[in-house]
Amino acid sequence: MTFDLTAELTRSRVLAIIRGTDTAAAVAAGTALLAEGVRAVEVALTTPNALDAIAAIRADAPADTFVGAGTVLTGADVADVAAAGAQFVVTPAVVESIVEAARRGLPVAAGALTPTEAYTAVRSGASVVKLFPASVGGPGYLRALRDPFPDIPFVAVGGVGLAEMPAYLAVGAIAVGVGGPLVGDAASGGDLDALRDRARRYLDAVRELRP
């Protein structure tokens, strides 16, 4: 089932990024995040057997949650993740997978940093632009980028932790994408209870930021 990625991220405000070194641990981390109330998780293709992990997380995912694939670079990658059941794709840059995913009806969060890249990503079919790495310019850079592009939905990713999240949302990011500060080492065999606690803190912060 395809869905409106922009609307979902605007509502949930947090995209969890799973990038681990162990397939089973990545599955456990994704499953735990969704069980805690995180609504969208992305499994990076750099994770061992990432396609199997995507399929496994989707198989146990609660209703109205979404599992995507990250670090999707090529048209072949798009075919692979679609077959595994990914519901959206995420890229680290403006790459060929954007056009192929859009052709298949898979929503794309396309990585971009510069104004040219952001514009090109949307013209190529991206649903949202993943400002990456957001920490290079910080919230002030995102505010400046939104001035000429008020209609582009931006998701701030890269160096965005719990403390930084409010500032990015305040300048117009529809959501933040969070890897290490949220997932920690859970996708490589680390403490799942600690992961659940971090997830609850992120979700509490989102609730507090809502009007």
PDB file of C-alpha atoms in Angstrom:
ATOM      1  CA  MET A   1       0.000   0.000   0.000  1.00  0.00           C
ATOM      2  CA  THR A   2       1.360   3.399  -0.961  1.00  0.00           C
ATOM      3  CA  PHE A   3       0.679   6.311   1.331  1.00  0.00           C
ATOM      4  CA  ASP A   4       1.202  10.031   1.652  1.00  0.00           C
ATOM      5  CA  LEU A   5       4.722  10.261   3.084  1.00  0.00           C
ATOM      6  CA  THR A   6       4.534  14.009   3.520  1.00  0.00           C
ATOM      7  CA  ALA A   7       1.305  13.841   5.513  1.00  0.00           C
ATOM      8  CA  GLU A   8       2.568  10.971   7.642  1.00  0.00           C
ATOM      9  CA  LEU A   9       5.834  12.657   8.574  1.00  0.00           C
ATOM     10  CA  THR A  10       4.050  15.937   9.229  1.00  0.00           C
ATOM     11  CA  ARG A  11       1.817  14.100  11.665  1.00  0.00           C
ATOM     12  CA  SER A  12       4.354  11.842  13.374  1.00  0.00           C
ATOM     13  CA  ARG A  13       7.374  14.213  13.186  1.00  0.00           C
ATOM     14  CA  VAL A  14       9.948  11.426  13.689  1.00  0.00           C
ATOM     15  CA  LEU A  15      11.517   9.057  11.160  1.00  0.00           C
ATOM     16  CA  ALA A  16      13.637   6.404  12.849  1.00  0.00           C
ATOM     17  CA  ILE A  17      16.755   5.336  10.944  1.00  0.00           C
ATOM     18  CA  ILE A  18      18.019   1.802  11.524  1.00  0.00           C
ATOM     19  CA  ARG A  19      21.602   1.219  10.447  1.00  0.00           C
ATOM     20  CA  GLY A  20      23.131  -1.774  12.159  1.00  0.00           C
ATOM     21  CA  THR A  21      25.642  -4.591  11.886  1.00  0.00           C
ATOM     22  CA  ASP A  22      23.348  -7.506  12.726  1.00  0.00           C
ATOM     23  CA  THR A  23      20.201  -8.525  10.870  1.00  0.00           C
ATOM     24  CA  ALA A  24      18.313  -9.988  13.814  1.00  0.00           C
ATOM     25  CA  ALA A  25      19.183  -7.013  15.997  1.00  0.00           C
ATOM     26  CA  ALA A  26      18.001  -4.609  13.296  1.00  0.00           C
ATOM     27  CA  VAL A  27      14.682  -6.460  13.117  1.00  0.00           C
ATOM     28  CA  ALA A  28      14.339  -6.387  16.890  1.00  0.00           C
ATOM     29  CA  ALA A  29      15.116  -2.667  16.982  1.00  0.00           C
ATOM     30  CA  GLY A  30      12.600  -1.844  14.263  1.00  0.00           C
ATOM     31  CA  THR A  31       9.925  -3.967  15.874  1.00  0.00           C
ATOM     32  CA  ALA A  32      10.519  -2.344  19.259  1.00  0.00           C
ATOM     33  CA  LEU A  33      10.331   1.175  17.810  1.00  0.00           C
ATOM     34  CA  LEU A  34       7.012   0.487  16.094  1.00  0.00           C
ATOM     35  CA  ALA A  35       5.631  -1.168  19.211  1.00  0.00           C
ATOM     36  CA  GLU A  36       6.492   1.943  21.245  1.00  0.00           C
ATOM     37  CA  GLY A  37       4.550   4.190  18.893  1.00  0.00           C
ATOM     38  CA  VAL A  38       7.092   5.347  16.323  1.00  0.00           C
ATOM     39  CA  ARG A  39       5.132   5.267  13.085  1.00  0.00           C
ATOM     40  CA  ALA A  40       7.855   5.232  10.418  1.00  0.00           C
ATOM     41  CA  VAL A  41      11.164   3.381  10.379  1.00  0.00           C
ATOM     42  CA  GLU A  42      13.802   3.223   7.674  1.00  0.00           C
ATOM     43  CA  VAL A  43      16.234   0.303   7.349  1.00  0.00           C
ATOM     44  CA  ALA A  44      19.445   1.343   5.623  1.00  0.00           C
ATOM     45  CA  LEU A  45      20.627  -1.012   2.893  1.00  0.00           C
ATOM     46  CA  THR A  46      24.081  -0.928   4.484  1.00  0.00           C
ATOM     47  CA  THR A  47      22.632  -3.162   7.229  1.00  0.00           C
ATOM     48  CA  PRO A  48      23.471  -6.840   6.605  1.00  0.00           C
ATOM     49  CA  ASN A  49      20.590  -8.627   4.849  1.00  0.00           C
ATOM     50  CA  ALA A  50      18.624  -5.388   4.930  1.00  0.00           C
ATOM     51  CA  LEU A  51      15.988  -6.727   2.542  1.00  0.00           C
ATOM     52  CA  ASP A  52      15.242  -9.613   4.900  1.00  0.00           C
ATOM     53  CA  ALA A  53      15.093  -7.173   7.798  1.00  0.00           C
ATOM     54  CA  ILE A  54      12.597  -4.957   5.972  1.00  0.00           C
ATOM     55  CA  ALA A  55      10.381  -7.934   5.177  1.00  0.00           C
ATOM     56  CA  ALA A  56      10.545  -9.205   8.763  1.00  0.00           C
ATOM     57  CA  ILE A  57       9.734  -5.853  10.351  1.00  0.00           C
ATOM     58  CA  ARG A  58       6.813  -5.338   7.980  1.00  0.00           C
ATOM     59  CA  ALA A  59       5.441  -8.787   8.783  1.00  0.00           C
ATOM     60  CA  ASP A  60       4.984  -7.832  12.451  1.00  0.00           C
ATOM     61  CA  ALA A  61       4.332  -4.106  12.021  1.00  0.00           C
ATOM     62  CA  PRO A  62       1.222  -2.689  13.708  1.00  0.00           C
ATOM     63  CA  ALA A  63      -1.475  -1.254  11.505  1.00  0.00           C
ATOM     64  CA  ASP A  64      -0.872   2.305  10.326  1.00  0.00           C
ATOM     65  CA  THR A  65       2.904   2.069  10.696  1.00  0.00           C
ATOM     66  CA  PHE A  66       5.321   2.228   7.817  1.00  0.00           C
ATOM     67  CA  VAL A  67       8.607   0.533   6.967  1.00  0.00           C
ATOM     68  CA  GLY A  68      10.954   1.967   4.384  1.00  0.00           C
ATOM     69  CA  ALA A  69      14.402   1.423   2.947  1.00  0.00           C
ATOM     70  CA  GLY A  70      17.290   3.831   3.245  1.00  0.00           C
ATOM     71  CA  THR A  71      20.511   4.363   1.281  1.00  0.00           C
ATOM     72  CA  VAL A  72      18.610   3.433  -1.881  1.00  0.00           C
ATOM     73  CA  LEU A  73      20.887   4.496  -4.712  1.00  0.00           C
ATOM     74  CA  THR A  74      20.024   2.729  -7.962  1.00  0.00           C
ATOM     75  CA  GLY A  75      17.072   1.537  -9.961  1.00  0.00           C
ATOM     76  CA  ALA A  76      18.040  -2.022  -9.060  1.00  0.00           C
ATOM     77  CA  ASP A  77      17.944  -1.079  -5.378  1.00  0.00           C
ATOM     78  CA  VAL A  78      14.408   0.232  -5.852  1.00  0.00           C
ATOM     79  CA  ALA A  79      13.294  -3.051  -7.417  1.00  0.00           C
ATOM     80  CA  ASP A  80      14.851  -4.998  -4.550  1.00  0.00           C
ATOM     81  CA  VAL A  81      13.316  -2.945  -1.752  1.00  0.00           C
ATOM     82  CA  ALA A  82       9.917  -2.916  -3.432  1.00  0.00           C
ATOM     83  CA  ALA A  83      10.015  -6.705  -3.612  1.00  0.00           C
ATOM     84  CA  ALA A  84      10.929  -6.819   0.088  1.00  0.00           C
ATOM     85  CA  GLY A  85       7.846  -4.765   0.935  1.00  0.00           C
ATOM     86  CA  ALA A  86       9.333  -1.330   1.567  1.00  0.00           C
ATOM     87  CA  GLN A  87       6.609   1.310   1.603  1.00  0.00           C
ATOM     88  CA  PHE A  88       8.914   4.268   0.949  1.00  0.00           C
ATOM     89  CA  VAL A  89      12.529   4.890   0.040  1.00  0.00           C
ATOM     90  CA  VAL A  90      15.147   7.283   1.369  1.00  0.00           C
ATOM     91  CA  THR A  91      18.297   8.402  -0.426  1.00  0.00           C
ATOM     92  CA  PRO A  92      21.429  10.142   0.837  1.00  0.00           C
ATOM     93  CA  ALA A  93      21.736  12.292  -2.291  1.00  0.00           C
ATOM     94  CA  VAL A  94      20.109  13.170  -5.601  1.00  0.00           C
ATOM     95  CA  VAL A  95      20.525   9.797  -7.306  1.00  0.00           C
ATOM     96  CA  GLU A  96      18.873   7.714 -10.015  1.00  0.00           C
ATOM     97  CA  SER A  97      16.677   5.801  -7.583  1.00  0.00           C
ATOM     98  CA  ILE A  98      14.443   8.859  -7.107  1.00  0.00           C
ATOM     99  CA  VAL A  99      13.044   8.699 -10.619  1.00  0.00           C
ATOM    100  CA  GLU A 100      12.581   4.923 -10.523  1.00  0.00           C
ATOM    101  CA  ALA A 101      10.865   4.949  -7.139  1.00  0.00           C
ATOM    102  CA  ALA A 102       8.522   7.720  -8.239  1.00  0.00           C
ATOM    103  CA  ARG A 103       7.736   5.757 -11.413  1.00  0.00           C
ATOM    104  CA  ARG A 104       6.725   2.795  -9.236  1.00  0.00           C
ATOM    105  CA  GLY A 105       4.599   4.959  -6.960  1.00  0.00           C
ATOM    106  CA  LEU A 106       6.937   4.588  -3.981  1.00  0.00           C
ATOM    107  CA  PRO A 107       7.227   7.838  -1.995  1.00  0.00           C
ATOM    108  CA  VAL A 108      10.780   9.158  -1.811  1.00  0.00           C
ATOM    109  CA  ALA A 109      12.606  11.190   0.819  1.00  0.00           C
ATOM    110  CA  ALA A 110      15.545  12.394  -1.251  1.00  0.00           C
ATOM    111  CA  GLY A 111      18.778  13.554   0.300  1.00  0.00           C
ATOM    112  CA  ALA A 112      19.890  17.081  -0.607  1.00  0.00           C
ATOM    113  CA  LEU A 113      21.920  19.869   0.939  1.00  0.00           C
ATOM    114  CA  THR A 114      22.102  22.771  -1.508  1.00  0.00           C
ATOM    115  CA  PRO A 115      19.269  24.777  -3.066  1.00  0.00           C
ATOM    116  CA  THR A 116      20.043  23.239  -6.462  1.00  0.00           C
ATOM    117  CA  GLU A 117      19.925  19.725  -5.046  1.00  0.00           C
ATOM    118  CA  ALA A 118      16.661  20.352  -3.210  1.00  0.00           C
ATOM    119  CA  TYR A 119      15.008  21.718  -6.348  1.00  0.00           C
ATOM    120  CA  THR A 120      16.384  18.900  -8.503  1.00  0.00           C
ATOM    121  CA  ALA A 121      15.187  16.263  -6.047  1.00  0.00           C
ATOM    122  CA  VAL A 122      11.618  17.531  -6.182  1.00  0.00           C
ATOM    123  CA  ARG A 123      11.722  17.857  -9.967  1.00  0.00           C
ATOM    124  CA  SER A 124      12.914  14.240 -10.101  1.00  0.00           C
ATOM    125  CA  GLY A 125       9.869  13.048  -8.174  1.00  0.00           C
ATOM    126  CA  ALA A 126      10.783  13.236  -4.487  1.00  0.00           C
ATOM    127  CA  SER A 127       7.878  13.581  -2.079  1.00  0.00           C
ATOM    128  CA  VAL A 128      10.018  15.247   0.574  1.00  0.00           C
ATOM    129  CA  VAL A 129      13.580  16.521   0.736  1.00  0.00           C
ATOM    130  CA  LYS A 130      15.853  15.069   3.377  1.00  0.00           C
ATOM    131  CA  LEU A 131      18.143  17.932   4.367  1.00  0.00           C
ATOM    132  CA  PHE A 132      21.372  15.993   4.913  1.00  0.00           C
ATOM    133  CA  PRO A 133      23.575  16.453   6.772  1.00  0.00           C
ATOM    134  CA  ALA A 134      21.446  19.045   8.525  1.00  0.00           C
ATOM    135  CA  SER A 135      24.080  19.731  11.184  1.00  0.00           C
ATOM    136  CA  VAL A 136      26.353  21.371   8.587  1.00  0.00           C
ATOM    137  CA  GLY A 137      24.193  24.491   8.547  1.00  0.00           C
ATOM    138  CA  GLY A 138      21.876  23.944  11.477  1.00  0.00           C
ATOM    139  CA  PRO A 139      18.363  25.336  11.859  1.00  0.00           C
ATOM    140  CA  GLY A 140      19.431  28.722  10.505  1.00  0.00           C
ATOM    141  CA  TYR A 141      20.419  27.179   7.195  1.00  0.00           C
ATOM    142  CA  LEU A 142      17.106  25.352   6.926  1.00  0.00           C
ATOM    143  CA  ARG A 143      15.254  28.620   7.602  1.00  0.00           C
ATOM    144  CA  ALA A 144      17.201  30.309   4.805  1.00  0.00           C
ATOM    145  CA  LEU A 145      16.595  27.399   2.436  1.00  0.00           C
ATOM    146  CA  ARG A 146      12.868  27.522   3.027  1.00  0.00           C
ATOM    147  CA  ASP A 147      12.656  31.189   2.051  1.00  0.00           C
ATOM    148  CA  PRO A 148      12.913  30.468  -1.715  1.00  0.00           C
ATOM    149  CA  PHE A 149      11.283  27.029  -1.366  1.00  0.00           C
ATOM    150  CA  PRO A 150       8.345  27.450   1.033  1.00  0.00           C
ATOM    151  CA  ASP A 151       6.434  24.574  -0.560  1.00  0.00           C
ATOM    152  CA  ILE A 152       9.165  21.938  -0.312  1.00  0.00           C
ATOM    153  CA  PRO A 153       8.636  19.654   2.687  1.00  0.00           C
ATOM    154  CA  PHE A 154      11.998  19.282   4.439  1.00  0.00           C
ATOM    155  CA  VAL A 155      13.016  16.561   6.884  1.00  0.00           C
ATOM    156  CA  ALA A 156      16.148  17.397   8.889  1.00  0.00           C
ATOM    157  CA  VAL A 157      18.562  14.462   9.124  1.00  0.00           C
ATOM    158  CA  GLY A 158      22.117  14.158  10.376  1.00  0.00           C
ATOM    159  CA  GLY A 159      23.220  15.323  13.779  1.00  0.00           C
ATOM    160  CA  VAL A 160      19.661  15.906  14.959  1.00  0.00           C
ATOM    161  CA  GLY A 161      19.174  14.614  18.474  1.00  0.00           C
ATOM    162  CA  LEU A 162      16.457  15.113  21.041  1.00  0.00           C
ATOM    163  CA  ALA A 163      17.862  18.480  22.097  1.00  0.00           C
ATOM    164  CA  GLU A 164      18.114  19.757  18.523  1.00  0.00           C
ATOM    165  CA  MET A 165      14.722  18.553  17.302  1.00  0.00           C
ATOM    166  CA  PRO A 166      12.598  21.509  18.531  1.00  0.00           C
ATOM    167  CA  ALA A 167      14.753  24.066  16.729  1.00  0.00           C
ATOM    168  CA  TYR A 168      14.440  22.310  13.365  1.00  0.00           C
ATOM    169  CA  LEU A 169      10.703  21.895  13.726  1.00  0.00           C
ATOM    170  CA  ALA A 170      10.387  25.536  14.743  1.00  0.00           C
ATOM    171  CA  VAL A 171      11.957  26.746  11.480  1.00  0.00           C
ATOM    172  CA  GLY A 172       9.698  24.603   9.329  1.00  0.00           C
ATOM    173  CA  ALA A 173      10.999  21.053   9.102  1.00  0.00           C
ATOM    174  CA  ILE A 174       7.996  18.746   8.839  1.00  0.00           C
ATOM    175  CA  ALA A 175       9.929  16.069  10.730  1.00  0.00           C
ATOM    176  CA  VAL A 176      13.372  14.932  11.806  1.00  0.00           C
ATOM    177  CA  GLY A 177      15.138  11.733  10.853  1.00  0.00           C
ATOM    178  CA  VAL A 178      17.051  10.218  13.728  1.00  0.00           C
ATOM    179  CA  GLY A 179      19.554   7.387  13.687  1.00  0.00           C
ATOM    180  CA  GLY A 180      22.206   7.125  16.360  1.00  0.00           C
ATOM    181  CA  PRO A 181      20.671   9.466  18.949  1.00  0.00           C
ATOM    182  CA  LEU A 182      17.503   7.344  18.932  1.00  0.00           C
ATOM    183  CA  VAL A 183      18.543   3.855  17.880  1.00  0.00           C
ATOM    184  CA  GLY A 184      21.949   3.850  19.556  1.00  0.00           C
ATOM    185  CA  ASP A 185      23.585   0.429  19.275  1.00  0.00           C
ATOM    186  CA  ALA A 186      20.308  -1.495  19.413  1.00  0.00           C
ATOM    187  CA  ALA A 187      20.491  -2.422  15.717  1.00  0.00           C
ATOM    188  CA  SER A 188      23.868  -4.014  16.387  1.00  0.00           C
ATOM    189  CA  GLY A 189      22.830  -6.034  19.428  1.00  0.00           C
ATOM    190  CA  GLY A 190      22.559  -3.289  22.043  1.00  0.00           C
ATOM    191  CA  ASP A 191      20.052  -2.754  24.829  1.00  0.00           C
ATOM    192  CA  LEU A 192      16.455  -2.827  23.567  1.00  0.00           C
ATOM    193  CA  ASP A 193      15.073  -1.511  26.859  1.00  0.00           C
ATOM    194  CA  ALA A 194      17.249   1.580  26.479  1.00  0.00           C
ATOM    195  CA  LEU A 195      15.986   1.941  22.916  1.00  0.00           C
ATOM    196  CA  ARG A 196      12.377   1.797  24.081  1.00  0.00           C
ATOM    197  CA  ASP A 197      13.088   4.451  26.694  1.00  0.00           C
ATOM    198  CA  ARG A 198      14.648   6.761  24.092  1.00  0.00           C
ATOM    199  CA  ALA A 199      11.676   6.201  21.777  1.00  0.00           C
ATOM    200  CA  ARG A 200       9.257   7.197  24.522  1.00  0.00           C
ATOM    201  CA  ARG A 201      11.260  10.366  25.187  1.00  0.00           C
ATOM    202  CA  TYR A 202      11.156  11.357  21.513  1.00  0.00           C
ATOM    203  CA  LEU A 203       7.430  10.717  21.330  1.00  0.00           C
ATOM    204  CA  ASP A 204       6.834  12.681  24.539  1.00  0.00           C
ATOM    205  CA  ALA A 205       8.803  15.581  23.088  1.00  0.00           C
ATOM    206  CA  VAL A 206       6.693  15.521  19.911  1.00  0.00           C
ATOM    207  CA  ARG A 207       3.510  15.650  21.974  1.00  0.00           C
ATOM    208  CA  GLU A 208       4.830  18.594  23.978  1.00  0.00           C
ATOM    209  CA  LEU A 209       5.694  20.497  20.800  1.00  0.00           C
ATOM    210  CA  ARG A 210       2.232  20.188  19.319  1.00  0.00           C
ATOM    211  CA  PRO A 211      -0.018  23.257  19.740  1.00  0.00           C
TER     212      PRO A 211
END
